[in-house]
Amino acid sequence: MHSERTATPTTAQTGAANTLPQLTHARNEGMPLDLDWVASVQANTSAIERRAATLPGRRTVKKDYQAAWLCKAISCIDLTTLSGDDTAGRVQRLCAKARHPVRADLLAALGMEGLTVGAVCVYHDMVETAVRALEGSNIPVAAVSTGFPAGLSPLHLRLAEIGESVAAGAREIDIVISRRHVLTQNWQALYDEMRAMREACGEAHVKAILATGELGTLRNVARASLICMMAGADFIKTSTGKEPVNATLPVTLTMIRAIRDYQDRTGIKVGYKPAGGISKAKDALVYLAMMRDELGLPWVQPDLFRFGASSLLGDIERQLEHHVTGAYSAANRHAIG
Amino acid sequence: MQSGDAMTVKQIFNEMSYGPAPESAAEAMDWITTHAPFGHWINGQFTAPGDVFDSKNPANGKVLAQVTQGSAADVDSAVKAARRAQPKWAKLPGHKRAQYLYALARLVQKHSRLLAVTETLDNGKPIREARDIDIPLVARHFYYHAGLAQLLASEQPDMQPLGVCGAVIPWNFPLLMLAWKVAPALAAGNTVVLKPAEYTPLTALLFAHISREAGLPRGVLNVVTGDGATGAALVDHPDVNKIAFTGSTEVGRKIRQATAGSGKALTLELGGKSPYIVFDDADLDSAVEGLVDAIWFNGGQVCCAGSRLLVQEGVADRFHAKLRARMDGLRIGDPMDKCIDVGAIVDPVQRAQIAAMVEASDGDKYQVPCPDGCFYPPTLITGLGSASPLMQEEIFGPVLVSMTFRTPVEAVELANNSRYGLAASVWTENVNLALDLAPKVKAGVVWINGSNMFDAAAGFGGLRESGFGREGGWEGLLAYLRPKGDAKPLKPVARAAEPANAEVSEFDRTAKLHIGGKQARTDGGYSQAVWSPRGKLLGHVGLGNRKDIRNAVEAAQSAKVWGKTTAHLRAQILYYIAENLSARAEEFAGRLKDMTGKPGAAEVEASIARLFTYAAWADKFDGAVKSVPIRGVALAMNEPCGVIGAICPDEAPLLGLISLMAPAIAMGNTCVLVPSQAYPLAATDLYQVLDTSDLPGGVVNIVTGAHGDLAKPLASHMDVDAVWCFGAANLSAVVEREAAGNLKRTWVNHGRVTDWDHAEGRAFLRAATEVKTIWVPYGE
């Protein structure tokens, strides 16, 4: 499992512009539900929190390394707008930012011309607009489907919504699971629901949003992660961004350890997407370090790792300008998305 | 913007490597070069440098500074300065001492980076550890002890400082160990002479220098640098009242022998081979991560390192695989890099020793790549059995040895199969299992689902050959205090001589020994007549020998289930003993009068009252829940020491014995008592009282005989956990010296009189118990 940590990543030679989407790993086809495995999963909250709390003190990157890692973070961003007041104009603006996330002079100074974000993430109704706006960029559009964010609309409608989003051109579908299945430990129902959604996605990649802030315990997070992977999730994702608590480092550690166990058992690599609450460049670096140290290099590439974030990019832009010029930057010097 | 052969941003983007993240050494080097070569810090200033030696940076072998080799004269001059400063320091109101300690805490925080960087330069530990762990714990220790100084007078009104404390500390946590010695010593009103380790003297000198900014009075803190010879001069100095030592078991044993009979108080924090127990229901990933903090923290150069992995057989392969994968991710190298997990070994000598031990070991060795120089790779050795030397011997390096167990009972058995008893970790998600195991593991500190947690409020210290004494909490402070008042020297008590004309009663009464609940003949077959001062033959006592001691200890060991009985039951039995003694009060009073020629009724009454006292205490000597800065609790549990050997006083033949026996058994110990040599019959009469009071056989064993003959086998017995001596003056030295074998705790009278009429209470209960700190982090 750990051999990947030292192996040269498959994407190393490819330029930033044509890295997306990466399909270098076999898709997760899932496996039969294994309840014994689920029952054996443990998550010690205090110990997980200690690891999460000390990681920022153990790992750091400086100077060019920091700039490169921040560029990597940009390449992993699912640039997102999920608001009731989204309009075509708003989404087009966001897509333009996705194509040009950083001022051209800064990218030139860094030697990182052509850098784009990982994907653009919108509601179903905005998929077509986004797909058109991103034409030729190779940046995929992700849609939040399945009655986002609560996931409490009828199952057949949620499945139908997936189909429509795929038909509209979404290459990635972020689904939400039924939290009630986790809270009542109804693992079979969770598995069946995830399976059905995976089927509905077809060729589109599916990210399973666990809404970890509503699952009560890290043990539930670990078990739900495992079930979704067994049922064929390509990615597991923390949050809709609408729960009271979104992505945290302890939740991340719990979920990516589940990914590691799944890979140990099946050989399949499942991706991870923390979403919500990550707004600082420094936080992004900690997430990347955690992915790199716990899972290895394949998981610091956009095909296996994404940030669900809207304001993170702005902070990274300021840090990059500081790196290039030596002077601290200001928000008004960077185009808003 | 790229130059030379540096990687471009694009290349780094593709490889996602960490790159260098150096901490600057500039400020620390500036301080060092300004003051080097260093003299000692005596009486508030640096002395002129004497014969110097090099202090090196182990990460690159470069000399950091020259430091003075302390001579006996240097030590003497420091002790004199400390002595001069002590009375005034002790007389300060606690609030004033609290202010100084508070100022020191604040100064540690204000100079935190300078201290951290200097520590890493001198010791080789990763800057992260010095910065995020050592220095914050140092500050915390001074804050906490500022509080103890503030509260001391009201909370411990009957105690006074010891005087001048000598501290000899190791190189693995140079400044933290300074804090652990200096903070409680100063809080209690003592002054200090500190001898830092030869490899790592710089932060002690820096701290001393900084202490000026706290306005610390001259002579209160003195630092004398040097090697083992300097430490020995401090240990041997006649005007030092206490030695506090942290270091190897080997040196600790020498210090125990060297200080024996000197009257110096002593606490020892020594080596360990602490078990790290992983059950199959544990969060294995977290347990792996816990091991990183247990055995690769400070390169495993930690006395309480979780160096002995015991993993349940069914998950062992999976656990080892996860562990190896985690080891691959460790970054080893320049300790001044902020992104390094494992730094340098403190000195090439240590490195060579680690390498030789691993080289000689059997088992499957897994090592990760590591740079050249004074570095040693994190190592896992699996497939070992308990007979493998490395399962028993402390390595003091980044080397983890592992074996498997099947059941909780076997886990405890393997965990305790060690000469040491410092710390233990238990990993399980089952609260029943965790809380059942914690009291059963022989260790001073137990971490549930964690490792290497420390706090000033929680006692830290070991059992067995890991030493004795606690550091942190009130229990730690008490090791720097003694009862107020000065006891007079003990006068010898001679037994009544054989008379010219013997008066012999018609019935022969032969007292044997009391072993395992039965009367037993002496092994040697010798007896001694006991005469009254008026020449009456009162009876005979057996003259016990070393084999009788052996048998008595064996019986006491077999009766150890006593420690697991309820305190309520022990109280009932103590009341019952009192009741039965009361029924025969007249007879015992007569016996005392016959032997000593003085009325005995008062002593019998006092003995009955004393039994009541400890019956009362049996279920009231509560532990504590410490306020440590985690979400969780740190429990301070008072546990029985185990088997206590006690040489009982002559001056109160019944009351003295009861005063030692009762607290021992009330707290769940079993004991071997050697009664008054001059007046032994009060003890032998007690056999029947004990037998009729439902006391299980073997809980109290009594071996009569010559103290001079029995002190040595009792004190040197490897299966005795603590030894007390209230016999003749010259015995204290024998007992302390002989106790060095297994480093058992000692409690001796140093040839001073004990006021037996008032000798009861917490001091006796503390002597009869070990504080075990059990850390229980929680949260779901």
Coordinates of N, CA, C and O in Angstrom, one line a residue, chain A residues 128-208:
Chain A
E128 N -25.7 23.1 -17.6 CA -25.6 23.4 -19.0 C -24.8 24.7 -19.2 O -23.8 24.7 -20.0
T129 N -25.1 25.7 -18.4 CA -24.4 26.9 -18.5 C -22.9 26.7 -18.3 O -22.1 27.2 -19.0
A130 N -22.6 26.0 -17.2 CA -21.2 25.8 -16.9 C -20.5 25.0 -17.9 O -19.3 25.3 -18.3
V131 N -21.1 24.0 -18.5 CA -20.5 23.1 -19.5 C -20.1 24.0 -20.7 O -19.0 23.9 -21.2
R132 N -21.1 24.9 -21.1 CA -20.8 25.7 -22.2 C -19.7 26.7 -21.9 O -18.8 26.9 -22.7
A133 N -19.7 27.2 -20.7 CA -18.7 28.2 -20.3 C -17.3 27.6 -20.3 O -16.3 28.3 -20.4
L134 N -17.3 26.3 -20.0 CA -15.9 25.7 -19.9 C -15.5 24.9 -21.1 O -14.5 24.2 -21.1
E135 N -16.2 25.0 -22.2 CA -15.9 24.3 -23.4 C -14.5 24.5 -23.8 O -13.9 25.6 -23.8
G136 N -13.8 23.4 -24.1 CA -12.5 23.5 -24.6 C -11.4 23.5 -23.5 O -10.2 23.4 -23.7
S137 N -11.9 23.7 -22.3 CA -10.9 23.8 -21.2 C -10.5 22.5 -20.6 O -9.6 22.4 -19.8
N138 N -11.4 21.5 -20.8 CA -11.2 20.2 -20.2 C -11.4 20.2 -18.7 O -11.1 19.3 -18.0
I139 N -12.0 21.3 -18.2 CA -12.4 21.3 -16.8 C -13.8 20.7 -16.7 O -14.7 21.2 -17.3
P140 N -13.9 19.7 -15.9 CA -15.2 19.0 -15.8 C -16.2 19.9 -14.9 O -15.8 20.7 -14.1
V141 N -17.5 19.6 -15.2 CA -18.5 20.2 -14.3 C -19.0 19.1 -13.4 O -19.3 18.0 -13.8
A142 N -19.1 19.5 -12.1 CA -19.7 18.6 -11.1 C -21.1 19.2 -10.8 O -21.2 20.4 -10.6
A143 N -22.0 18.3 -10.6 CA -23.4 18.7 -10.2 C -23.7 18.1 -8.8 O -23.4 17.0 -8.6
V144 N -24.3 19.0 -8.0 CA -24.8 18.4 -6.8 C -26.3 17.9 -7.1 O -27.1 18.8 -7.5
S145 N -26.5 16.7 -7.0 CA -27.8 16.1 -7.4 C -28.4 15.5 -6.1 O -27.9 15.7 -5.0
T146 N -29.5 14.7 -6.3 CA -30.1 13.9 -5.3 C -30.7 14.8 -4.1 O -30.5 14.5 -3.0
G147 N -31.4 15.8 -4.5 CA -32.1 16.6 -3.5 C -31.2 17.3 -2.5 O -31.5 17.4 -1.3
F148 N -30.1 17.8 -3.0 CA -29.1 18.5 -2.2 C -29.7 19.7 -1.5 O -30.6 20.4 -2.1
P149 N -29.4 20.0 -0.3 CA -28.4 19.3 0.5 C -29.0 18.2 1.5 O -28.3 17.4 2.0
A150 N -30.3 18.2 1.7 CA -30.9 17.3 2.7 C -31.0 15.8 2.2 O -31.0 14.9 3.0
G151 N -31.3 15.7 0.9 CA -31.4 14.4 0.3 C -32.7 13.7 0.8 O -32.7 12.4 0.9
L152 N -33.7 14.4 1.0 CA -34.9 13.8 1.6 C -36.1 13.8 0.6 O -37.2 13.6 0.9
S153 N -35.8 14.1 -0.7 CA -36.8 14.0 -1.7 C -37.0 12.5 -2.1 O -36.1 11.7 -1.8
P154 N -38.1 12.1 -2.8 CA -38.3 10.7 -3.1 C -37.1 10.1 -3.8 O -36.5 10.8 -4.7
L155 N -36.8 8.9 -3.5 CA -35.6 8.2 -4.1 C -35.7 8.3 -5.7 O -34.7 8.6 -6.3
H156 N -36.8 8.0 -6.2 CA -36.9 7.9 -7.7 C -36.6 9.3 -8.3 O -36.0 9.4 -9.4
L157 N -37.0 10.3 -7.6 CA -36.7 11.7 -8.1 C -35.2 12.0 -8.0 O -34.6 12.6 -8.9
R158 N -34.6 11.5 -6.9 CA -33.2 11.8 -6.7 C -32.4 11.0 -7.8 O -31.5 11.6 -8.4
L159 N -32.8 9.8 -8.1 CA -32.1 9.1 -9.1 C -32.3 9.7 -10.5 O -31.4 9.8 -11.3
A160 N -33.5 10.2 -10.7 CA -33.8 10.9 -12.0 C -33.0 12.1 -12.1 O -32.5 12.5 -13.2
E161 N -32.9 12.8 -11.0 CA -32.1 14.1 -11.1 C -30.6 13.8 -11.5 O -30.0 14.6 -12.3
I162 N -30.1 12.7 -11.0 CA -28.7 12.3 -11.4 C -28.7 12.1 -12.9 O -27.8 12.7 -13.6
G163 N -29.7 11.4 -13.4 CA -29.7 11.1 -14.9 C -29.8 12.4 -15.7 O -29.1 12.6 -16.7
E164 N -30.6 13.4 -15.2 CA -30.7 14.6 -15.9 C -29.4 15.4 -15.9 O -29.0 16.0 -16.9
S165 N -28.7 15.4 -14.8 CA -27.5 16.1 -14.6 C -26.4 15.6 -15.5 O -25.6 16.3 -16.2
V166 N -26.4 14.2 -15.6 CA -25.4 13.6 -16.5 C -25.7 13.9 -17.9 O -24.9 14.3 -18.7
A167 N -27.0 13.9 -18.2 CA -27.5 14.2 -19.6 C -27.1 15.6 -20.0 O -26.8 16.0 -21.1
A168 N -27.1 16.5 -19.0 CA -26.8 17.9 -19.2 C -25.3 18.1 -19.4 O -24.9 19.3 -19.6
G169 N -24.5 17.1 -19.1 CA -23.1 17.3 -19.4 C -22.2 17.2 -18.1 O -21.0 17.4 -18.2
A170 N -22.8 17.0 -17.0 CA -22.0 16.9 -15.7 C -21.2 15.6 -15.8 O -21.7 14.5 -16.1
R171 N -19.9 15.7 -15.6 CA -19.0 14.5 -15.6 C -18.7 14.0 -14.2 O -18.1 13.0 -14.0
E172 N -19.2 14.8 -13.2 CA -19.0 14.3 -11.8 C -20.4 14.7 -11.1 O -20.9 15.7 -11.3
I173 N -20.8 13.7 -10.3 CA -22.1 13.9 -9.6 C -21.8 13.8 -8.1 O -21.2 12.8 -7.6
D174 N -22.1 14.9 -7.4 CA -22.0 14.9 -5.9 C -23.3 14.5 -5.3 O -24.2 15.3 -5.4
I175 N -23.4 13.3 -4.8 CA -24.7 12.9 -4.2 C -24.7 13.0 -2.7 O -23.6 13.1 -2.1
V176 N -25.8 13.2 -2.1 CA -25.9 13.2 -0.6 C -26.5 11.9 -0.1 O -27.4 11.4 -0.8
I177 N -26.0 11.3 0.9 CA -26.5 10.0 1.4 C -27.7 10.4 2.4 O -27.8 11.5 2.8
S178 N -28.5 9.4 2.7 CA -29.5 9.6 3.7 C -28.9 9.4 5.1 O -28.6 8.3 5.4
R179 N -28.8 10.5 5.8 CA -28.1 10.4 7.1 C -28.9 9.5 8.0 O -28.3 8.9 8.9
R180 N -30.2 9.4 7.8 CA -31.0 8.6 8.7 C -30.6 7.1 8.7 O -30.7 6.4 9.7
H181 N -30.1 6.7 7.5 CA -29.6 5.3 7.4 C -28.4 5.0 8.3 O -28.2 4.0 8.9
V182 N -27.6 6.0 8.4 CA -26.4 5.9 9.3 C -26.8 6.0 10.8 O -26.4 5.2 11.6
L183 N -27.7 7.0 11.0 CA -28.0 7.2 12.4 C -28.8 6.0 13.0 O -28.8 5.8 14.2
T184 N -29.5 5.3 12.1 CA -30.2 4.1 12.6 C -29.5 2.8 12.3 O -30.0 1.7 12.5
Q185 N -28.2 3.0 11.9 CA -27.4 1.8 11.6 C -28.0 0.9 10.5 O -27.8 -0.3 10.6
N186 N -28.7 1.4 9.6 CA -29.4 0.6 8.6 C -28.4 0.5 7.4 O -28.6 1.2 6.4
W187 N -27.4 -0.3 7.6 CA -26.3 -0.3 6.6 C -26.7 -0.8 5.2 O -26.3 -0.4 4.2
Q188 N -27.6 -1.8 5.3 CA -28.1 -2.4 4.0 C -28.8 -1.3 3.2 O -28.6 -1.2 2.0
A189 N -29.6 -0.5 3.9 CA -30.3 0.6 3.1 C -29.4 1.6 2.6 O -29.5 2.1 1.4
L190 N -28.3 1.9 3.3 CA -27.3 2.9 2.9 C -26.6 2.3 1.6 O -26.4 3.0 0.6
Y191 N -26.3 1.1 1.8 CA -25.6 0.4 0.6 C -26.4 0.4 -0.6 O -26.0 0.7 -1.7
D192 N -27.7 0.0 -0.5 CA -28.6 -0.1 -1.6 C -28.8 1.3 -2.3 O -28.8 1.4 -3.5
E193 N -29.0 2.3 -1.4 CA -29.1 3.6 -2.0 C -27.9 4.1 -2.8 O -28.0 4.6 -3.9
M194 N -26.8 3.9 -2.2 CA -25.5 4.3 -2.9 C -25.3 3.5 -4.2 O -24.9 4.1 -5.2
R195 N -25.6 2.2 -4.1 CA -25.5 1.4 -5.3 C -26.4 2.0 -6.4 O -26.0 2.1 -7.6
A196 N -27.6 2.3 -6.1 CA -28.6 2.8 -7.1 C -28.1 4.1 -7.6 O -28.2 4.3 -8.9
M197 N -27.5 4.9 -6.8 CA -27.0 6.2 -7.3 C -25.8 6.0 -8.2 O -25.7 6.7 -9.2
R198 N -25.0 5.1 -7.8 CA -23.8 4.8 -8.6 C -24.3 4.3 -10.0 O -23.7 4.8 -11.1
E199 N -25.3 3.5 -10.1 CA -25.8 3.0 -11.3 C -26.3 4.2 -12.2 O -26.0 4.3 -13.4
A200 N -27.0 5.1 -11.5 CA -27.7 6.2 -12.2 C -26.6 7.1 -12.8 O -26.8 7.8 -13.8
C201 N -25.4 7.1 -12.2 CA -24.4 8.0 -12.7 C -23.7 7.6 -14.0 O -23.2 8.4 -14.7
G202 N -23.8 6.3 -14.2 CA -23.2 5.8 -15.4 C -21.7 6.0 -15.5 O -21.0 5.7 -14.6
E203 N -21.3 6.7 -16.6 CA -19.9 7.0 -16.7 C -19.4 8.2 -15.9 O -18.2 8.4 -15.7
A204 N -20.3 9.0 -15.4 CA -19.9 10.1 -14.5 C -19.4 9.6 -13.2 O -19.9 8.6 -12.7
H205 N -18.4 10.3 -12.7 CA -17.9 9.9 -11.4 C -18.8 10.4 -10.3 O -19.4 11.4 -10.4
V206 N -18.9 9.5 -9.3 CA -19.8 9.9 -8.2 C -19.0 10.1 -6.9 O -18.2 9.4 -6.5
K207 N -19.4 11.3 -6.3 CA -18.8 11.6 -5.0 C -19.9 11.5 -4.0 O -21.0 12.1 -4.1
A208 N -19.7 10.7 -3.0 CA -20.7 10.5 -1.9 C -20.5 11.5 -0.8 O -19.5 11.4 -0.1

